[in-house]
Amino acid sequence: MVTSASPATDSVAPVAGEAAAAFEQGLDHLSPNRNLAPLTARLDALGRLEVGGVALGELAQTYGTPLYVIDEETLRATCRAYRLALAGHYPGDALALYASKANSSLAITALVASEGLGLDAVSAGELLTALQGGMPAERIVFHGNNKSAEELQLAIDRGVTVVLDNWNDIELLSTLASGRAKPVRLLVRFTPGIECHTHEYIRTGHLDSKFGFDPDQLESVLRHLAGCPWALVDGLHAHIGSQIFELEPHRDLAAVMAEALLLARSLGHPCGDLNVGGGLGIRYVGSDDPPSIQEWVRVVAGAVAEACSQRQLVLPRLLCEPGRSLVATAGLTLYTVGSRKQIPGLRTYLSVDGGMSDNPRPITYQSLYTAVLANRPLAEGTDLVTVAGKHCESGDVLLHDVRLPATAPGDVLAVFATGAYNAAMGSNYNRIPRPAAVLVHDGVAEVVQRREQPEDLLRYDVLPHRLLPVS
Ligand SMILES: *Cc1c(COP(=O)(O)O)cnc(C)c1O
């Protein structure tokens, strides 16, 4: 196993022995978000890496690369971990909602819905995907700090709960919903004023955030809504950020939210739901040590129950919105190794056939990843290389200074834990088509997103007649 070391710390990349241990840890179904590899990662009889009973090298041959691979068993296990932990640790009703911005597709929606979870969507596209993927409208909440009138109309027509984020939402909804027979079911989002240690782009709980009402405004918002017949304020929402390993901020959040719940109920709002957001981090490299889903839920559920009982509040239904910790470790990406550039005494670049268009996290957040060769996952990492993408950007590097066995063009590289915020944040930079995604399960692979073709990228181009080349 090779681990992407931060260029700044220059730490030594661990090698083969740890890989075997990591695969064994992969068998620990109790804490799926703590593993680098999907739960079903195994070595086949030839020593090749297989996931979901399918050899990754063969997947690359059949479906081409770059290829997103999603392990159904891992995804189901993380869903169950949330469901069971909530049932075990929270004394009232609870529901985990999948934050679908992490990876939105019909297949993932269908899997998550079949495991009994709900879903959070933030655009018409995510909402339509959720509804068509079979997620019941009553289990969907609709977020966004700048929802359009069309998006709000879609949400209320379909009976989806709307998370009010700002006064603009209130104004738009008062126009769209005031004539309706049934009020719109709402959660009110506010910024709880909680700091946590994560990348500043994915922090949302501190006061200087574009999301949600300022806590100082919450009372006047709730008072205003008490006079709106179209509004049914059935809960509160806050979310403190993403890829968080600490538990303390979530515990603090429970107290802040219970206080807000007390206020909202005192103003006559039913507020049956308390939605504490998502944010649990996952392990991308061996040194990451996130809490397990069970630990996270135990702390959050315990803190909410305690904060409510201290204030003699009837227990709300507890909602949480995990994204990354549900899907990240279920996914991996396969690339084919191509050219190599050796700069003597400096660095060796190994280029693969994807990059920042299928995984923008390294260039955006300096994120680290772990990779192995699909057909020789335990081979000793003898070469120190930097794995670069094929885009016209020097920063298009997927893994900095990692140890890999000697490679040749055509070798297949598997990068772990790419199930969240990879496909979802992907682009067509350099007019590179989006990869296909396959779902693996019990030795069978099924395409769940077709590979885009270069011609597809011309679909929305229009060439004005006067610019047509004269022949
Ligand atoms: C991004 C987001 C989530 C999910 O965050 P993760 O870190 O992926 O668990 C949940 N709720 C809201 C409102 C979000 O913006």
Short mmCIF file of C-alpha atoms and ligand atoms in Angstrom, two decimals:
data_model
loop_
_atom_site.label_atom_id
_atom_site.label_comp_id
_atom_site.label_asym_id
_atom_site.label_seq_id
_atom_site.Cartn_x
_atom_site.Cartn_y
_atom_site.Cartn_z
CA MET A 1 0.00 0.00 0.00
CA VAL A 2 1.27 3.43 -0.79
CA THR A 3 0.10 6.52 0.88
CA SER A 4 0.21 9.99 -0.51
CA ALA A 5 2.47 11.94 1.80
CA SER A 6 2.00 15.64 2.24
CA PRO A 7 4.81 17.37 0.36
CA ALA A 8 5.31 19.67 3.32
CA THR A 9 5.90 16.99 5.94
CA ASP A 10 7.86 14.67 3.67
CA SER A 11 6.68 11.66 5.65
CA VAL A 12 7.67 8.18 4.59
CA ALA A 13 5.10 6.25 2.62
CA PRO A 14 4.21 2.93 4.22
CA VAL A 15 4.59 -0.17 2.07
CA ALA A 16 3.27 -3.64 1.53
CA GLY A 17 2.80 -5.01 5.06
CA GLU A 18 0.29 -2.33 5.85
CA ALA A 19 -1.71 -3.21 2.76
CA ALA A 20 -2.44 -6.67 4.04
CA ALA A 21 -3.48 -5.20 7.38
CA ALA A 22 -5.70 -2.66 5.67
CA PHE A 23 -7.47 -5.35 3.67
CA GLU A 24 -8.02 -7.30 6.83
CA GLN A 25 -9.38 -4.21 8.53
CA GLY A 26 -11.65 -4.00 5.52
CA LEU A 27 -13.44 -7.01 6.94
CA ASP A 28 -14.48 -5.02 9.99
CA HIS A 29 -18.08 -4.36 9.04
CA LEU A 30 -18.67 -2.47 12.22
CA SER A 31 -16.77 0.64 11.25
CA PRO A 32 -16.75 0.88 7.48
CA ASN A 33 -15.82 4.54 7.31
CA ARG A 34 -12.48 3.85 8.99
CA ASN A 35 -11.09 1.77 6.17
CA LEU A 36 -9.19 2.91 3.14
CA ALA A 37 -10.44 0.14 0.90
CA PRO A 38 -14.00 -1.05 0.35
CA LEU A 39 -15.14 -3.80 2.71
CA THR A 40 -15.06 -6.42 -0.03
CA ALA A 41 -11.44 -5.74 -1.06
CA ARG A 42 -9.69 -9.09 -1.39
CA LEU A 43 -6.80 -10.62 -3.22
CA ASP A 44 -7.87 -13.18 -5.80
CA ALA A 45 -6.01 -16.42 -6.50
CA LEU A 46 -3.61 -14.53 -8.76
CA GLY A 47 -2.82 -11.94 -6.11
CA ARG A 48 -4.81 -9.26 -7.91
CA LEU A 49 -7.10 -6.88 -6.08
CA GLU A 50 -10.79 -7.60 -6.36
CA VAL A 51 -13.71 -5.62 -5.02
CA GLY A 52 -17.28 -6.88 -4.90
CA GLY A 53 -15.94 -10.17 -6.20
CA VAL A 54 -14.66 -8.62 -9.43
CA ALA A 55 -10.96 -8.21 -10.32
CA LEU A 56 -10.27 -4.52 -10.79
CA GLY A 57 -7.84 -5.13 -13.65
CA GLU A 58 -10.60 -6.90 -15.54
CA LEU A 59 -13.04 -4.08 -14.90
CA ALA A 60 -10.52 -1.68 -16.41
CA GLN A 61 -10.22 -3.88 -19.49
CA THR A 62 -13.93 -4.32 -19.95
CA TYR A 63 -15.12 -0.78 -19.24
CA GLY A 64 -12.03 1.32 -19.90
CA THR A 65 -10.44 3.90 -17.63
CA PRO A 66 -10.76 6.21 -15.83
CA LEU A 67 -13.50 4.20 -14.17
CA TYR A 68 -15.41 4.84 -10.97
CA VAL A 69 -16.13 1.61 -9.13
CA ILE A 70 -18.79 1.56 -6.40
CA ASP A 71 -18.96 -1.34 -3.97
CA GLU A 72 -22.58 -2.02 -3.11
CA GLU A 73 -21.77 -3.88 0.10
CA THR A 74 -19.74 -1.03 1.54
CA LEU A 75 -22.44 1.50 0.75
CA ARG A 76 -25.12 -0.67 2.32
CA ALA A 77 -22.90 -1.22 5.36
CA THR A 78 -22.41 2.49 5.99
CA CYS A 79 -26.15 3.10 5.58
CA ARG A 80 -26.88 0.33 8.09
CA ALA A 81 -24.22 1.61 10.45
CA TYR A 82 -26.02 4.97 10.64
CA ARG A 83 -29.44 3.39 10.92
CA LEU A 84 -28.50 0.89 13.61
CA ALA A 85 -26.44 3.37 15.60
CA LEU A 86 -29.26 5.91 15.59
CA ALA A 87 -31.73 3.25 16.70
CA GLY A 88 -29.34 2.10 19.41
CA HIS A 89 -28.21 5.45 20.77
CA TYR A 90 -31.12 7.85 20.36
CA PRO A 91 -34.17 7.37 22.56
CA GLY A 92 -36.57 8.91 20.01
CA ASP A 93 -37.21 8.64 16.28
CA ALA A 94 -34.25 9.27 14.03
CA LEU A 95 -33.45 9.31 10.34
CA ALA A 96 -30.18 9.68 8.46
CA LEU A 97 -30.50 11.68 5.25
CA TYR A 98 -27.91 11.06 2.55
CA ALA A 99 -26.29 14.37 1.51
CA SER A 100 -26.56 13.55 -2.17
CA LYS A 101 -24.19 16.30 -3.28
CA ALA A 102 -21.44 13.82 -2.33
CA ASN A 103 -22.38 11.60 -5.27
CA SER A 104 -25.74 11.96 -6.93
CA SER A 105 -26.99 9.23 -9.23
CA LEU A 106 -30.10 7.12 -9.73
CA ALA A 107 -28.34 3.95 -8.59
CA ILE A 108 -26.90 5.42 -5.41
CA THR A 109 -30.26 7.00 -4.60
CA ALA A 110 -32.01 3.66 -5.09
CA LEU A 111 -29.52 1.87 -2.83
CA VAL A 112 -29.73 4.49 -0.11
CA ALA A 113 -33.54 4.58 -0.30
CA SER A 114 -33.72 0.79 -0.07
CA GLU A 115 -31.69 0.98 3.15
CA GLY A 116 -34.37 3.21 4.65
CA LEU A 117 -32.44 6.47 4.61
CA GLY A 118 -33.72 9.85 3.48
CA LEU A 119 -31.85 12.34 1.30
CA ASP A 120 -30.80 15.96 1.10
CA ALA A 121 -30.73 17.70 -2.25
CA VAL A 122 -29.53 21.20 -3.13
CA SER A 123 -30.57 21.73 -6.75
CA ALA A 124 -33.28 20.78 -9.21
CA GLY A 125 -30.86 18.23 -10.66
CA GLU A 126 -30.22 16.50 -7.35
CA LEU A 127 -33.91 16.67 -6.51
CA LEU A 128 -35.00 15.07 -9.80
CA THR A 129 -32.33 12.40 -9.41
CA ALA A 130 -33.59 11.62 -5.92
CA LEU A 131 -37.24 11.45 -6.96
CA GLN A 132 -36.54 9.34 -10.05
CA GLY A 133 -34.20 7.12 -8.06
CA GLY A 134 -37.13 6.19 -5.85
CA MET A 135 -36.58 8.32 -2.79
CA PRO A 136 -40.00 9.11 -1.24
CA ALA A 137 -40.62 12.88 -1.21
CA GLU A 138 -41.41 12.85 2.50
CA ARG A 139 -37.86 11.67 3.19
CA ILE A 140 -36.23 14.47 1.16
CA VAL A 141 -35.12 17.87 2.38
CA PHE A 142 -34.22 20.63 -0.04
CA HIS A 143 -31.29 22.89 0.80
CA GLY A 144 -29.55 25.82 -0.83
CA ASN A 145 -28.33 29.31 -0.05
CA ASN A 146 -29.71 30.68 -3.31
CA LYS A 147 -32.66 28.61 -4.37
CA SER A 148 -34.42 29.72 -7.54
CA ALA A 149 -38.16 30.18 -7.77
CA GLU A 150 -38.25 27.21 -10.16
CA GLU A 151 -36.39 25.00 -7.70
CA LEU A 152 -38.67 25.99 -4.85
CA GLN A 153 -41.72 25.40 -7.02
CA LEU A 154 -40.49 21.91 -7.86
CA ALA A 155 -39.81 21.15 -4.19
CA ILE A 156 -43.21 22.28 -2.97
CA ASP A 157 -45.09 20.65 -5.86
CA ARG A 158 -43.45 17.34 -4.98
CA GLY A 159 -44.08 17.67 -1.23
CA VAL A 160 -40.43 17.95 -0.29
CA THR A 161 -39.43 19.66 2.98
CA VAL A 162 -37.68 22.97 2.33
CA VAL A 163 -34.75 24.11 4.46
CA LEU A 164 -35.15 27.88 4.78
CA ASP A 165 -31.76 29.49 4.46
CA ASN A 166 -32.40 33.24 4.15
CA TRP A 167 -35.01 35.97 3.71
CA ASN A 168 -35.00 35.50 -0.03
CA ASP A 169 -36.34 31.96 0.48
CA ILE A 170 -39.09 33.38 2.69
CA GLU A 171 -40.06 36.02 0.15
CA LEU A 172 -40.10 33.58 -2.76
CA LEU A 173 -42.08 30.99 -0.85
CA SER A 174 -44.60 33.48 0.43
CA THR A 175 -45.44 34.21 -3.22
CA LEU A 176 -45.28 30.63 -4.45
CA ALA A 177 -47.04 28.98 -1.52
CA SER A 178 -49.51 31.45 -0.08
CA GLY A 179 -52.46 30.23 -2.13
CA ARG A 180 -51.90 26.55 -1.35
CA ALA A 181 -54.23 24.41 0.71
CA LYS A 182 -51.42 22.85 2.71
CA PRO A 183 -48.60 24.83 4.30
CA VAL A 184 -45.04 24.10 3.19
CA ARG A 185 -43.10 21.93 5.64
CA LEU A 186 -39.96 23.78 6.62
CA LEU A 187 -36.76 23.44 8.58
CA VAL A 188 -34.97 26.68 9.46
CA ARG A 189 -31.21 26.68 8.98
CA PHE A 190 -28.99 28.87 11.10
CA THR A 191 -25.24 29.22 11.60
CA PRO A 192 -24.47 27.91 15.05
CA GLY A 193 -21.21 29.83 15.53
CA ILE A 194 -19.08 26.74 16.00
CA GLU A 195 -15.51 26.47 14.73
CA CYS A 196 -13.97 23.18 13.75
CA HIS A 197 -10.72 22.09 12.20
CA THR A 198 -11.21 21.41 8.55
CA HIS A 199 -10.37 23.11 5.29
CA GLU A 200 -11.77 26.64 5.27
CA TYR A 201 -13.72 26.01 2.05
CA ILE A 202 -15.74 23.26 3.70
CA ARG A 203 -16.35 24.92 7.04
CA THR A 204 -19.91 26.12 7.45
CA GLY A 205 -20.63 26.42 11.15
CA HIS A 206 -18.66 29.58 11.96
CA LEU A 207 -20.49 32.90 11.83
CA ASP A 208 -18.83 34.15 8.64
CA SER A 209 -20.59 31.62 6.42
CA LYS A 210 -22.88 32.13 3.45
CA PHE A 211 -25.24 29.43 4.74
CA GLY A 212 -28.22 29.92 6.99
CA PHE A 213 -29.60 32.69 9.17
CA ASP A 214 -27.32 34.46 11.56
CA PRO A 215 -28.13 33.22 15.09
CA ASP A 216 -28.96 36.81 16.13
CA GLN A 217 -31.69 36.86 13.48
CA LEU A 218 -33.20 33.54 14.37
CA GLU A 219 -35.78 34.91 16.78
CA SER A 220 -37.10 37.56 14.39
CA VAL A 221 -37.25 34.99 11.58
CA LEU A 222 -39.20 32.57 13.75
CA ARG A 223 -41.53 35.37 14.89
CA HIS A 224 -42.14 36.39 11.29
CA LEU A 225 -42.84 32.79 10.25
CA ALA A 226 -45.31 32.37 13.12
CA GLY A 227 -47.50 34.83 11.23
CA CYS A 228 -47.22 33.06 7.85
CA PRO A 229 -50.11 30.66 7.20
CA TRP A 230 -48.17 29.05 4.33
CA ALA A 231 -45.30 28.06 6.63
CA LEU A 232 -45.12 24.99 8.85
CA VAL A 233 -41.86 25.27 10.77
CA ASP A 234 -41.28 21.66 11.71
CA GLY A 235 -37.63 21.80 12.62
CA LEU A 236 -34.25 23.44 12.79
CA HIS A 237 -31.08 22.72 10.89
CA ALA A 238 -27.38 23.42 11.29
CA HIS A 239 -24.30 21.91 9.67
CA ILE A 240 -20.79 22.68 10.88
CA GLY A 241 -18.58 21.50 8.04
CA SER A 242 -17.07 18.48 6.36
CA GLN A 243 -14.24 15.94 6.85
CA ILE A 244 -14.31 16.59 10.60
CA PHE A 245 -12.53 14.17 12.93
CA GLU A 246 -13.36 15.93 16.20
CA LEU A 247 -16.44 15.02 18.19
CA GLU A 248 -16.46 18.05 20.46
CA PRO A 249 -17.93 20.53 17.91
CA HIS A 250 -20.84 18.15 17.31
CA ARG A 251 -21.44 17.92 21.05
CA ASP A 252 -21.39 21.72 21.33
CA LEU A 253 -23.79 21.95 18.41
CA ALA A 254 -26.38 19.86 20.25
CA ALA A 255 -26.58 22.40 23.07
CA VAL A 256 -26.82 25.35 20.67
CA MET A 257 -29.58 23.61 18.72
CA ALA A 258 -31.55 22.57 21.78
CA GLU A 259 -31.54 26.19 22.92
CA ALA A 260 -32.86 27.25 19.51
CA LEU A 261 -35.48 24.51 19.67
CA LEU A 262 -36.68 25.83 23.00
CA LEU A 263 -37.06 29.27 21.45
CA ALA A 264 -38.85 28.01 18.33
CA ARG A 265 -41.32 25.91 20.30
CA SER A 266 -41.98 28.77 22.70
CA LEU A 267 -43.04 30.81 19.66
CA GLY A 268 -45.57 28.15 18.73
CA HIS A 269 -43.68 26.24 16.05
CA PRO A 270 -44.13 22.46 16.29
CA CYS A 271 -40.47 21.78 15.43
CA GLY A 272 -40.66 18.01 15.50
CA ASP A 273 -37.26 17.65 13.82
CA LEU A 274 -33.74 18.58 14.79
CA ASN A 275 -31.32 18.23 11.90
CA VAL A 276 -27.69 18.32 13.01
CA GLY A 277 -26.15 18.11 9.52
CA GLY A 278 -23.29 15.87 8.48
CA GLY A 279 -19.55 16.24 8.49
CA LEU A 280 -18.03 13.01 9.77
CA GLY A 281 -14.65 12.54 8.13
CA ILE A 282 -13.23 9.39 6.58
CA ARG A 283 -9.79 7.84 6.26
CA TYR A 284 -8.05 8.79 3.03
CA VAL A 285 -4.54 7.88 4.14
CA GLY A 286 -3.26 5.57 6.85
CA SER A 287 -2.60 8.40 9.29
CA ASP A 288 -6.21 9.66 9.20
CA ASP A 289 -8.08 8.51 12.27
CA PRO A 290 -11.73 9.52 12.12
CA PRO A 291 -14.25 8.33 14.67
CA SER A 292 -16.39 5.45 13.47
CA ILE A 293 -19.99 6.04 12.44
CA GLN A 294 -21.02 4.34 15.69
CA GLU A 295 -18.90 6.65 17.83
CA TRP A 296 -20.10 9.74 15.99
CA VAL A 297 -23.76 8.78 16.33
CA ARG A 298 -23.33 7.81 19.97
CA VAL A 299 -21.87 11.21 20.82
CA VAL A 300 -24.32 13.23 18.71
CA ALA A 301 -27.41 11.29 19.80
CA GLY A 302 -26.34 11.36 23.43
CA ALA A 303 -25.64 15.08 23.34
CA VAL A 304 -28.97 15.91 21.67
CA ALA A 305 -30.94 13.73 24.09
CA GLU A 306 -29.15 15.25 27.07
CA ALA A 307 -29.45 18.85 25.87
CA CYS A 308 -33.19 18.34 25.29
CA SER A 309 -33.84 16.70 28.63
CA GLN A 310 -31.95 19.46 30.45
CA ARG A 311 -34.40 21.90 28.90
CA GLN A 312 -37.39 19.63 29.40
CA LEU A 313 -38.02 19.52 25.69
CA VAL A 314 -40.08 16.73 24.18
CA LEU A 315 -37.49 14.80 22.18
CA PRO A 316 -37.45 15.87 18.55
CA ARG A 317 -36.88 13.38 15.75
CA LEU A 318 -33.13 13.43 15.21
CA LEU A 319 -32.01 13.95 11.62
CA CYS A 320 -28.43 13.91 10.42
CA GLU A 321 -27.04 14.35 6.92
CA PRO A 322 -23.93 12.29 6.24
CA GLY A 323 -22.50 12.49 2.75
CA ARG A 324 -18.83 11.61 2.64
CA SER A 325 -18.93 8.98 5.38
CA LEU A 326 -21.71 7.13 3.52
CA VAL A 327 -20.19 6.92 0.05
CA ALA A 328 -16.48 7.78 0.05
CA THR A 329 -15.02 4.41 1.00
CA ALA A 330 -17.49 2.55 -1.21
CA GLY A 331 -15.85 4.14 -4.24
CA LEU A 332 -12.51 3.84 -5.95
CA THR A 333 -11.16 5.05 -9.26
CA LEU A 334 -9.18 3.03 -11.77
CA TYR A 335 -6.68 4.74 -14.04
CA THR A 336 -4.30 3.45 -16.69
CA VAL A 337 -0.68 4.45 -16.32
CA GLY A 338 0.78 6.17 -19.36
CA SER A 339 3.84 8.35 -19.81
CA ARG A 340 6.65 8.80 -17.31
CA LYS A 341 8.89 11.84 -16.98
CA GLN A 342 11.99 11.45 -14.91
CA ILE A 343 13.69 14.68 -13.79
CA PRO A 344 17.04 13.50 -12.43
CA GLY A 345 17.53 14.38 -8.79
CA LEU A 346 14.14 16.04 -8.64
CA ARG A 347 11.04 14.00 -9.29
CA THR A 348 9.45 11.32 -11.42
CA TYR A 349 6.03 12.08 -12.85
CA LEU A 350 3.82 9.16 -13.70
CA SER A 351 0.85 10.28 -15.75
CA VAL A 352 -2.54 8.62 -15.75
CA ASP A 353 -5.51 8.97 -18.10
CA GLY A 354 -7.67 11.08 -15.77
CA GLY A 355 -6.96 13.72 -13.16
CA MET A 356 -8.53 16.93 -11.90
CA SER A 357 -11.62 16.51 -14.08
CA ASP A 358 -12.62 13.26 -12.37
CA ASN A 359 -11.08 14.13 -8.97
CA PRO A 360 -10.75 17.86 -8.28
CA ARG A 361 -10.14 17.38 -4.55
CA PRO A 362 -6.33 17.33 -4.58
CA ILE A 363 -6.07 20.57 -6.57
CA THR A 364 -8.91 22.19 -4.62
CA TYR A 365 -8.21 21.12 -1.05
CA GLN A 366 -4.70 19.60 -1.26
CA SER A 367 -6.38 16.32 -0.39
CA LEU A 368 -4.35 13.15 0.00
CA TYR A 369 -5.19 9.73 -1.38
CA THR A 370 -3.94 6.17 -1.23
CA ALA A 371 -3.30 4.02 -4.30
CA VAL A 372 -2.17 0.54 -5.28
CA LEU A 373 -1.57 -1.25 -8.55
CA ALA A 374 -4.72 -3.24 -9.25
CA ASN A 375 -2.89 -6.36 -10.31
CA ARG A 376 0.00 -6.22 -7.83
CA PRO A 377 -1.44 -4.47 -4.78
CA LEU A 378 1.07 -5.92 -2.36
CA ALA A 379 4.20 -5.49 -4.50
CA GLU A 380 6.89 -3.48 -2.78
CA GLY A 381 6.87 0.25 -3.42
CA THR A 382 10.33 0.72 -4.89
CA ASP A 383 9.74 3.89 -6.93
CA LEU A 384 9.03 7.31 -5.51
CA VAL A 385 6.66 8.95 -7.97
CA THR A 386 4.19 11.78 -8.31
CA VAL A 387 1.01 10.65 -10.04
CA ALA A 388 -0.13 13.38 -12.41
CA GLY A 389 -3.32 13.76 -14.40
CA LYS A 390 -3.55 14.55 -18.11
CA HIS A 391 -4.88 18.10 -17.83
CA CYS A 392 -3.12 21.27 -18.89
CA GLU A 393 -2.44 22.46 -15.35
CA SER A 394 0.77 21.88 -13.44
CA GLY A 395 -1.29 21.47 -10.29
CA ASP A 396 -3.12 18.53 -11.83
CA VAL A 397 -1.50 15.99 -9.50
CA LEU A 398 -3.48 13.19 -7.87
CA LEU A 399 -0.82 11.86 -5.49
CA HIS A 400 2.39 13.61 -4.44
CA ASP A 401 5.53 11.62 -3.69
CA VAL A 402 4.13 8.15 -3.25
CA ARG A 403 5.89 4.81 -3.39
CA LEU A 404 4.73 2.43 -6.09
CA PRO A 405 6.22 -0.72 -7.53
CA ALA A 406 7.96 -0.27 -10.89
CA THR A 407 5.23 0.38 -13.43
CA ALA A 408 4.90 0.12 -17.17
CA PRO A 409 2.43 1.89 -19.44
CA GLY A 410 -0.85 -0.01 -19.30
CA ASP A 411 -0.68 -0.84 -15.60
CA VAL A 412 -3.91 -0.10 -13.77
CA LEU A 413 -3.78 2.13 -10.70
CA ALA A 414 -6.56 1.97 -8.12
CA VAL A 415 -7.10 5.08 -6.00
CA PHE A 416 -9.17 4.40 -2.88
CA ALA A 417 -11.94 6.38 -1.21
CA THR A 418 -13.05 8.37 -4.24
CA GLY A 419 -16.78 7.71 -3.78
CA ALA A 420 -17.54 11.18 -2.41
CA TYR A 421 -17.01 14.57 -4.05
CA ASN A 422 -15.20 13.11 -7.07
CA ALA A 423 -17.80 12.39 -9.76
CA ALA A 424 -20.01 14.99 -8.10
CA MET A 425 -17.42 17.76 -8.40
CA GLY A 426 -16.03 16.58 -11.70
CA SER A 427 -15.81 18.71 -14.80
CA ASN A 428 -15.11 18.49 -18.50
CA TYR A 429 -11.96 20.57 -18.28
CA ASN A 430 -9.93 20.16 -21.46
CA ARG A 431 -13.07 18.67 -22.96
CA ILE A 432 -12.30 15.37 -21.35
CA PRO A 433 -15.40 13.17 -21.14
CA ARG A 434 -16.68 12.03 -17.75
CA PRO A 435 -15.79 8.47 -16.71
CA ALA A 436 -18.26 5.63 -16.49
CA ALA A 437 -19.29 4.29 -13.08
CA VAL A 438 -19.88 0.61 -12.36
CA LEU A 439 -21.57 -0.91 -9.34
CA VAL A 440 -19.98 -4.16 -8.17
CA HIS A 441 -21.75 -6.76 -6.11
CA ASP A 442 -21.28 -10.52 -5.65
CA GLY A 443 -19.00 -10.94 -8.62
CA VAL A 444 -21.16 -8.89 -10.99
CA ALA A 445 -20.44 -5.43 -12.39
CA GLU A 446 -23.22 -3.19 -13.70
CA VAL A 447 -22.79 0.14 -15.44
CA VAL A 448 -24.67 2.78 -13.46
CA GLN A 449 -23.32 5.80 -15.33
CA ARG A 450 -22.35 5.48 -18.98
CA ARG A 451 -19.03 6.85 -20.15
CA GLU A 452 -19.36 10.21 -21.83
CA GLN A 453 -17.96 10.36 -25.37
CA PRO A 454 -16.06 13.30 -26.88
CA GLU A 455 -19.01 13.88 -29.27
CA ASP A 456 -21.31 14.26 -26.27
CA LEU A 457 -19.37 17.33 -25.33
CA LEU A 458 -20.58 19.10 -28.47
CA ARG A 459 -24.24 18.55 -27.58
CA TYR A 460 -24.90 22.07 -26.41
CA ASP A 461 -22.58 23.95 -28.73
CA VAL A 462 -24.32 26.09 -31.30
CA LEU A 463 -22.47 27.45 -34.29
CA PRO A 464 -24.23 30.55 -35.67
CA HIS A 465 -24.93 30.17 -39.35
CA ARG A 466 -22.81 33.17 -40.28
CA LEU A 467 -19.77 31.52 -38.73
CA LEU A 468 -20.10 28.33 -40.75
CA PRO A 469 -16.97 27.75 -42.80
CA VAL A 470 -17.64 28.61 -46.45
CA SER A 471 -16.85 25.65 -48.64
C1 LIG B 1 -22.20 18.98 2.57
C2 LIG B 1 -23.34 18.92 3.51
C3 LIG B 1 -23.60 17.74 4.20
C4 LIG B 1 -22.74 16.52 4.11
O1 LIG B 1 -21.46 16.72 4.59
P1 LIG B 1 -20.45 15.48 4.68
O2 LIG B 1 -19.22 16.08 5.23
O3 LIG B 1 -20.28 14.96 3.31
O4 LIG B 1 -21.06 14.49 5.61
C5 LIG B 1 -24.72 17.72 5.01
N1 LIG B 1 -25.53 18.80 5.13
C6 LIG B 1 -25.30 19.93 4.48
C7 LIG B 1 -26.23 21.07 4.64
C8 LIG B 1 -24.20 20.05 3.65
O5 LIG B 1 -23.97 21.20 3.01
#
